[in-house]
């Protein structure tokens, strides 16, 4: 996926940042949450989504926030899967389904 | 907790590293796990332990590993709680209870 396509897809993910990790592009969003419990529940739901799709992010779980990062190891960069999964994470966040557990 | 006491307690946690984060000491361990599912289950169990004790780490969940970091925000450093919880994380890991879900 070239820079032009990446920039185009980033426009549909206004809360995500394009970051450079040792020369490799990745996308990252920090989700604000109420406390550790909410961050843990959200992590669990993003993790279950990743398992279902068999495409996996890194998730940093902290008190009051969760940071999700997507990239595709085999492509050494970004693929449409990364952007699709990022959008699905936003849907989980907006649905507030992580409030129930 | 002073350097002498920290160094003494580190001896009982051979798999943990003492790290410096902007001049503040923290302790960190990378737990090796089989895949993303195991890392997610382990994260969940460490998170539940943290909620039970009301003392919270950061947990980085990735395919095949989980990195747990403890420190005490209010102390701007390490307290006995951090070492106790680190030892409890090791017990979770050794019990392999994260294999069931």
PDB file of C-alpha atoms in Angstrom:
ATOM      1  CA  UNK A   1       0.000   0.000   0.000  1.00  0.00           C
ATOM      2  CA  UNK A   2       1.674   3.239  -1.137  1.00  0.00           C
ATOM      3  CA  UNK A   3       1.756   6.612   0.611  1.00  0.00           C
ATOM      4  CA  UNK A   4      -1.026   8.048  -1.539  1.00  0.00           C
ATOM      5  CA  UNK A   5      -3.401   5.200  -0.627  1.00  0.00           C
ATOM      6  CA  UNK A   6      -2.393   5.317   3.048  1.00  0.00           C
ATOM      7  CA  UNK A   7      -3.092   9.068   3.198  1.00  0.00           C
ATOM      8  CA  UNK A   8      -6.428   8.564   1.501  1.00  0.00           C
ATOM      9  CA  UNK A   9      -7.485   5.844   3.972  1.00  0.00           C
ATOM     10  CA  UNK A  10      -6.292   7.861   6.974  1.00  0.00           C
ATOM     11  CA  UNK A  11      -8.966  10.454   6.141  1.00  0.00           C
ATOM     12  CA  UNK A  12     -11.658   7.934   7.058  1.00  0.00           C
ATOM     13  CA  UNK A  13      -9.998   7.345  10.464  1.00  0.00           C
ATOM     14  CA  UNK A  14      -9.755  10.826  11.992  1.00  0.00           C
ATOM     15  CA  UNK A  15      -8.866   9.555  15.487  1.00  0.00           C
ATOM     16  CA  UNK A  16      -5.920   7.452  14.307  1.00  0.00           C
ATOM     17  CA  UNK A  17      -2.289   8.509  13.938  1.00  0.00           C
ATOM     18  CA  UNK A  18       0.099   7.296  11.281  1.00  0.00           C
ATOM     19  CA  UNK A  19       3.345   6.485  13.076  1.00  0.00           C
ATOM     20  CA  UNK A  20       6.801   5.396  11.952  1.00  0.00           C
ATOM     21  CA  UNK A  21       8.342   2.429  13.763  1.00  0.00           C
ATOM     22  CA  UNK A  22      11.899   1.857  12.535  1.00  0.00           C
ATOM     23  CA  UNK A  23      10.937   2.977   9.049  1.00  0.00           C
ATOM     24  CA  UNK A  24       7.732   0.922   8.955  1.00  0.00           C
ATOM     25  CA  UNK A  25       4.319   2.660   8.894  1.00  0.00           C
ATOM     26  CA  UNK A  26       1.787   1.662  11.561  1.00  0.00           C
ATOM     27  CA  UNK A  27      -1.516   3.165  12.683  1.00  0.00           C
ATOM     28  CA  UNK A  28      -2.313   3.893  16.317  1.00  0.00           C
ATOM     29  CA  UNK A  29      -5.174   5.215  18.426  1.00  0.00           C
ATOM     30  CA  UNK A  30      -5.333   5.945  22.152  1.00  0.00           C
ATOM     31  CA  UNK A  31      -8.850   5.197  23.442  1.00  0.00           C
ATOM     32  CA  UNK A  32      -9.833   7.114  26.550  1.00  0.00           C
ATOM     33  CA  UNK A  33     -11.683   4.996  29.115  1.00  0.00           C
ATOM     34  CA  UNK A  34     -13.014   5.611  32.600  1.00  0.00           C
ATOM     35  CA  UNK A  35     -10.657   3.433  34.626  1.00  0.00           C
ATOM     36  CA  UNK A  36      -8.677   0.185  34.517  1.00  0.00           C
ATOM     37  CA  UNK A  37     -11.769  -2.035  34.414  1.00  0.00           C
ATOM     38  CA  UNK A  38     -13.077  -0.314  31.291  1.00  0.00           C
ATOM     39  CA  UNK A  39      -9.635  -0.445  29.645  1.00  0.00           C
ATOM     40  CA  UNK A  40      -9.389  -4.174  30.417  1.00  0.00           C
ATOM     41  CA  UNK A  41     -12.870  -4.880  29.052  1.00  0.00           C
ATOM     42  CA  UNK A  42     -12.125  -2.895  25.896  1.00  0.00           C
ATOM     43  CA  UNK A  43      -8.813  -4.766  25.439  1.00  0.00           C
ATOM     44  CA  UNK A  44     -10.677  -8.049  25.746  1.00  0.00           C
ATOM     45  CA  UNK A  45     -13.214  -7.054  23.078  1.00  0.00           C
ATOM     46  CA  UNK A  46     -10.540  -5.810  20.654  1.00  0.00           C
ATOM     47  CA  UNK A  47      -8.616  -9.026  21.305  1.00  0.00           C
ATOM     48  CA  UNK A  48     -11.656 -11.191  20.560  1.00  0.00           C
ATOM     49  CA  UNK A  49     -12.220  -9.222  17.342  1.00  0.00           C
ATOM     50  CA  UNK A  50      -8.575  -9.832  16.365  1.00  0.00           C
ATOM     51  CA  UNK A  51      -8.917 -13.563  17.035  1.00  0.00           C
ATOM     52  CA  UNK A  52     -12.108 -13.724  14.954  1.00  0.00           C
ATOM     53  CA  UNK A  53     -10.410 -11.988  12.017  1.00  0.00           C
ATOM     54  CA  UNK A  54      -7.052 -13.708  12.632  1.00  0.00           C
ATOM     55  CA  UNK A  55      -5.251 -10.386  12.335  1.00  0.00           C
ATOM     56  CA  UNK A  56      -3.591  -9.106  15.491  1.00  0.00           C
ATOM     57  CA  UNK A  57      -2.682  -5.683  16.887  1.00  0.00           C
ATOM     58  CA  UNK A  58      -0.677  -4.721  19.923  1.00  0.00           C
ATOM     59  CA  UNK A  59      -2.790  -3.368  22.790  1.00  0.00           C
ATOM     60  CA  UNK A  60      -1.352  -1.384  25.685  1.00  0.00           C
ATOM     61  CA  UNK A  61      -3.764  -1.534  28.626  1.00  0.00           C
ATOM     62  CA  UNK A  62      -3.437   1.147  31.320  1.00  0.00           C
ATOM     63  CA  UNK A  63      -5.604   2.826  33.950  1.00  0.00           C
ATOM     64  CA  UNK A  64      -8.030   4.977  31.918  1.00  0.00           C
ATOM     65  CA  UNK A  65      -6.808   4.156  28.429  1.00  0.00           C
ATOM     66  CA  UNK A  66      -6.000   1.516  25.843  1.00  0.00           C
ATOM     67  CA  UNK A  67      -3.629   2.092  22.922  1.00  0.00           C
ATOM     68  CA  UNK A  68      -4.240  -0.067  19.839  1.00  0.00           C
ATOM     69  CA  UNK A  69      -1.640  -0.361  17.052  1.00  0.00           C
ATOM     70  CA  UNK A  70      -2.150  -2.098  13.717  1.00  0.00           C
ATOM     71  CA  UNK A  71       0.269  -3.075  10.948  1.00  0.00           C
ATOM     72  CA  UNK A  72       0.869  -6.172   8.861  1.00  0.00           C
ATOM     73  CA  UNK A  73       4.037  -8.054   9.725  1.00  0.00           C
ATOM     74  CA  UNK A  74       4.183 -10.028   6.463  1.00  0.00           C
ATOM     75  CA  UNK A  75       3.751  -6.864   4.357  1.00  0.00           C
ATOM     76  CA  UNK A  76       6.275  -4.896   6.438  1.00  0.00           C
ATOM     77  CA  UNK A  77       3.709  -2.105   6.462  1.00  0.00           C
ATOM     78  CA  UNK A  78       0.011  -1.412   6.130  1.00  0.00           C
ATOM     79  CA  UNK A  79      -2.664  -3.351   4.275  1.00  0.00           C
ATOM     80  CA  UNK A  80      -6.435  -2.837   3.876  1.00  0.00           C
ATOM     81  CA  UNK A  81      -6.911  -5.328   6.768  1.00  0.00           C
ATOM     82  CA  UNK A  82      -5.273  -2.851   9.153  1.00  0.00           C
ATOM     83  CA  UNK A  83      -7.649  -0.067   8.194  1.00  0.00           C
ATOM     84  CA  UNK A  84     -10.679  -2.360   8.303  1.00  0.00           C
ATOM     85  CA  UNK A  85      -9.795  -3.622  11.777  1.00  0.00           C
ATOM     86  CA  UNK A  86      -9.068  -0.077  13.002  1.00  0.00           C
ATOM     87  CA  UNK A  87     -12.571   0.940  11.885  1.00  0.00           C
ATOM     88  CA  UNK A  88     -14.014  -2.102  13.699  1.00  0.00           C
ATOM     89  CA  UNK A  89     -12.191  -1.050  16.902  1.00  0.00           C
ATOM     90  CA  UNK A  90     -13.833   2.370  16.589  1.00  0.00           C
ATOM     91  CA  UNK A  91     -17.216   0.637  16.295  1.00  0.00           C
ATOM     92  CA  UNK A  92     -16.562  -1.352  19.484  1.00  0.00           C
ATOM     93  CA  UNK A  93     -15.621   1.898  21.250  1.00  0.00           C
ATOM     94  CA  UNK A  94     -18.662   3.782  19.982  1.00  0.00           C
ATOM     95  CA  UNK A  95     -21.049   0.928  20.832  1.00  0.00           C
ATOM     96  CA  UNK A  96     -19.862   1.072  24.464  1.00  0.00           C
ATOM     97  CA  UNK A  97     -20.287  -2.716  24.584  1.00  0.00           C
ATOM     98  CA  UNK A  98     -17.157  -2.828  26.798  1.00  0.00           C
ATOM     99  CA  UNK A  99     -19.209  -1.334  29.639  1.00  0.00           C
ATOM    100  CA  UNK A 100     -20.873  -4.695  30.212  1.00  0.00           C
ATOM    101  CA  UNK A 101     -18.995  -7.645  31.632  1.00  0.00           C
TER     102      UNK A 101
ATOM    103  CA  UNK B   1      11.803   2.480  48.848  1.00  0.00           C
ATOM    104  CA  UNK B   2      15.550   3.110  48.477  1.00  0.00           C
ATOM    105  CA  UNK B   3      18.007   1.557  46.030  1.00  0.00           C
ATOM    106  CA  UNK B   4      19.322  -0.924  48.583  1.00  0.00           C
ATOM    107  CA  UNK B   5      15.846  -2.284  49.319  1.00  0.00           C
ATOM    108  CA  UNK B   6      14.936  -2.350  45.604  1.00  0.00           C
ATOM    109  CA  UNK B   7      18.083  -4.324  44.759  1.00  0.00           C
ATOM    110  CA  UNK B   8      17.366  -6.726  47.592  1.00  0.00           C
ATOM    111  CA  UNK B   9      13.785  -7.352  46.417  1.00  0.00           C
ATOM    112  CA  UNK B  10      14.864  -7.733  42.778  1.00  0.00           C
ATOM    113  CA  UNK B  11      16.804 -10.844  43.825  1.00  0.00           C
ATOM    114  CA  UNK B  12      13.524 -12.609  44.563  1.00  0.00           C
ATOM    115  CA  UNK B  13      12.219 -11.770  41.069  1.00  0.00           C
ATOM    116  CA  UNK B  14      14.891 -13.156  38.729  1.00  0.00           C
ATOM    117  CA  UNK B  15      12.771 -12.781  35.575  1.00  0.00           C
ATOM    118  CA  UNK B  16      12.025  -9.086  36.140  1.00  0.00           C
ATOM    119  CA  UNK B  17      14.039  -6.095  34.933  1.00  0.00           C
ATOM    120  CA  UNK B  18      14.477  -2.852  36.800  1.00  0.00           C
ATOM    121  CA  UNK B  19      13.960  -0.091  34.241  1.00  0.00           C
ATOM    122  CA  UNK B  20      14.251   3.692  34.324  1.00  0.00           C
ATOM    123  CA  UNK B  21      11.343   5.684  32.901  1.00  0.00           C
ATOM    124  CA  UNK B  22      12.161   9.403  32.900  1.00  0.00           C
ATOM    125  CA  UNK B  23      14.130   9.006  36.104  1.00  0.00           C
ATOM    126  CA  UNK B  24      11.489   6.859  37.822  1.00  0.00           C
ATOM    127  CA  UNK B  25      12.204   3.192  38.631  1.00  0.00           C
ATOM    128  CA  UNK B  26       9.723   0.586  37.368  1.00  0.00           C
ATOM    129  CA  UNK B  27       9.859  -3.208  37.138  1.00  0.00           C
ATOM    130  CA  UNK B  28       9.043  -5.096  33.949  1.00  0.00           C
ATOM    131  CA  UNK B  29       8.751  -8.660  32.721  1.00  0.00           C
ATOM    132  CA  UNK B  30       8.097 -10.005  29.230  1.00  0.00           C
ATOM    133  CA  UNK B  31       6.062 -13.226  29.492  1.00  0.00           C
ATOM    134  CA  UNK B  32       6.474 -15.583  26.551  1.00  0.00           C
ATOM    135  CA  UNK B  33       3.190 -17.134  25.412  1.00  0.00           C
ATOM    136  CA  UNK B  34       2.178 -19.427  22.551  1.00  0.00           C
ATOM    137  CA  UNK B  35       0.114 -17.030  20.449  1.00  0.00           C
ATOM    138  CA  UNK B  36      -2.258 -14.071  20.670  1.00  0.00           C
ATOM    139  CA  UNK B  37      -5.027 -16.067  22.388  1.00  0.00           C
ATOM    140  CA  UNK B  38      -2.725 -17.066  25.247  1.00  0.00           C
ATOM    141  CA  UNK B  39      -1.385 -13.507  25.569  1.00  0.00           C
ATOM    142  CA  UNK B  40      -4.945 -12.153  25.722  1.00  0.00           C
ATOM    143  CA  UNK B  41      -6.009 -14.704  28.350  1.00  0.00           C
ATOM    144  CA  UNK B  42      -2.921 -13.949  30.435  1.00  0.00           C
ATOM    145  CA  UNK B  43      -3.591 -10.185  30.162  1.00  0.00           C
ATOM    146  CA  UNK B  44      -7.136 -10.781  31.360  1.00  0.00           C
ATOM    147  CA  UNK B  45      -5.965 -12.748  34.401  1.00  0.00           C
ATOM    148  CA  UNK B  46      -3.312 -10.182  35.351  1.00  0.00           C
ATOM    149  CA  UNK B  47      -5.954  -7.472  34.899  1.00  0.00           C
ATOM    150  CA  UNK B  48      -8.418  -9.276  37.186  1.00  0.00           C
ATOM    151  CA  UNK B  49      -5.671  -9.670  39.788  1.00  0.00           C
ATOM    152  CA  UNK B  50      -4.950  -5.914  39.545  1.00  0.00           C
ATOM    153  CA  UNK B  51      -8.630  -5.081  40.005  1.00  0.00           C
ATOM    154  CA  UNK B  52      -8.871  -7.386  43.021  1.00  0.00           C
ATOM    155  CA  UNK B  53      -5.849  -5.729  44.654  1.00  0.00           C
ATOM    156  CA  UNK B  54      -6.763  -2.249  43.369  1.00  0.00           C
ATOM    157  CA  UNK B  55      -3.206  -1.714  42.159  1.00  0.00           C
ATOM    158  CA  UNK B  56      -2.731  -1.461  38.407  1.00  0.00           C
ATOM    159  CA  UNK B  57       0.111  -2.188  35.973  1.00  0.00           C
ATOM    160  CA  UNK B  58       0.424  -1.484  32.286  1.00  0.00           C
ATOM    161  CA  UNK B  59       0.116  -4.571  30.109  1.00  0.00           C
ATOM    162  CA  UNK B  60       1.254  -4.728  26.483  1.00  0.00           C
ATOM    163  CA  UNK B  61      -0.519  -7.584  24.716  1.00  0.00           C
ATOM    164  CA  UNK B  62       1.041  -8.896  21.506  1.00  0.00           C
ATOM    165  CA  UNK B  63       1.096 -12.105  19.448  1.00  0.00           C
ATOM    166  CA  UNK B  64       3.121 -14.529  21.594  1.00  0.00           C
ATOM    167  CA  UNK B  65       3.911 -12.275  24.536  1.00  0.00           C
ATOM    168  CA  UNK B  66       2.628  -9.970  27.246  1.00  0.00           C
ATOM    169  CA  UNK B  67       4.777  -7.300  28.909  1.00  0.00           C
ATOM    170  CA  UNK B  68       3.752  -6.316  32.443  1.00  0.00           C
ATOM    171  CA  UNK B  69       5.126  -3.169  34.122  1.00  0.00           C
ATOM    172  CA  UNK B  70       4.596  -2.185  37.758  1.00  0.00           C
ATOM    173  CA  UNK B  71       5.287   1.027  39.649  1.00  0.00           C
ATOM    174  CA  UNK B  72       3.382   3.194  42.102  1.00  0.00           C
ATOM    175  CA  UNK B  73       2.192   6.505  40.685  1.00  0.00           C
ATOM    176  CA  UNK B  74       1.589   8.149  44.072  1.00  0.00           C
ATOM    177  CA  UNK B  75       5.058   7.155  45.325  1.00  0.00           C
ATOM    178  CA  UNK B  76       6.758   8.221  42.074  1.00  0.00           C
ATOM    179  CA  UNK B  77       8.617   4.922  42.258  1.00  0.00           C
ATOM    180  CA  UNK B  78       8.417   1.427  43.655  1.00  0.00           C
ATOM    181  CA  UNK B  79       6.626   0.156  46.763  1.00  0.00           C
ATOM    182  CA  UNK B  80       6.263  -3.324  48.316  1.00  0.00           C
ATOM    183  CA  UNK B  81       2.881  -3.589  46.497  1.00  0.00           C
ATOM    184  CA  UNK B  82       4.695  -3.595  43.148  1.00  0.00           C
ATOM    185  CA  UNK B  83       6.938  -6.479  44.154  1.00  0.00           C
ATOM    186  CA  UNK B  84       4.048  -8.426  45.687  1.00  0.00           C
ATOM    187  CA  UNK B  85       1.946  -8.052  42.557  1.00  0.00           C
ATOM    188  CA  UNK B  86       4.895  -8.957  40.315  1.00  0.00           C
ATOM    189  CA  UNK B  87       5.306 -12.192  42.283  1.00  0.00           C
ATOM    190  CA  UNK B  88       1.569 -12.883  41.919  1.00  0.00           C
ATOM    191  CA  UNK B  89       1.866 -12.411  38.119  1.00  0.00           C
ATOM    192  CA  UNK B  90       4.636 -15.015  38.119  1.00  0.00           C
ATOM    193  CA  UNK B  91       2.306 -17.374  40.006  1.00  0.00           C
ATOM    194  CA  UNK B  92      -0.424 -16.886  37.389  1.00  0.00           C
ATOM    195  CA  UNK B  93       2.131 -17.629  34.661  1.00  0.00           C
ATOM    196  CA  UNK B  94       3.483 -20.712  36.405  1.00  0.00           C
ATOM    197  CA  UNK B  95       0.013 -22.079  37.187  1.00  0.00           C
ATOM    198  CA  UNK B  96      -0.830 -21.970  33.438  1.00  0.00           C
ATOM    199  CA  UNK B  97      -4.389 -21.033  34.432  1.00  0.00           C
ATOM    200  CA  UNK B  98      -4.480 -18.737  31.382  1.00  0.00           C
ATOM    201  CA  UNK B  99      -4.647 -21.819  29.148  1.00  0.00           C
ATOM    202  CA  UNK B 100      -8.291 -22.283  30.085  1.00  0.00           C
ATOM    203  CA  UNK B 101     -10.947 -19.896  28.912  1.00  0.00           C
TER     204      UNK B 101
END
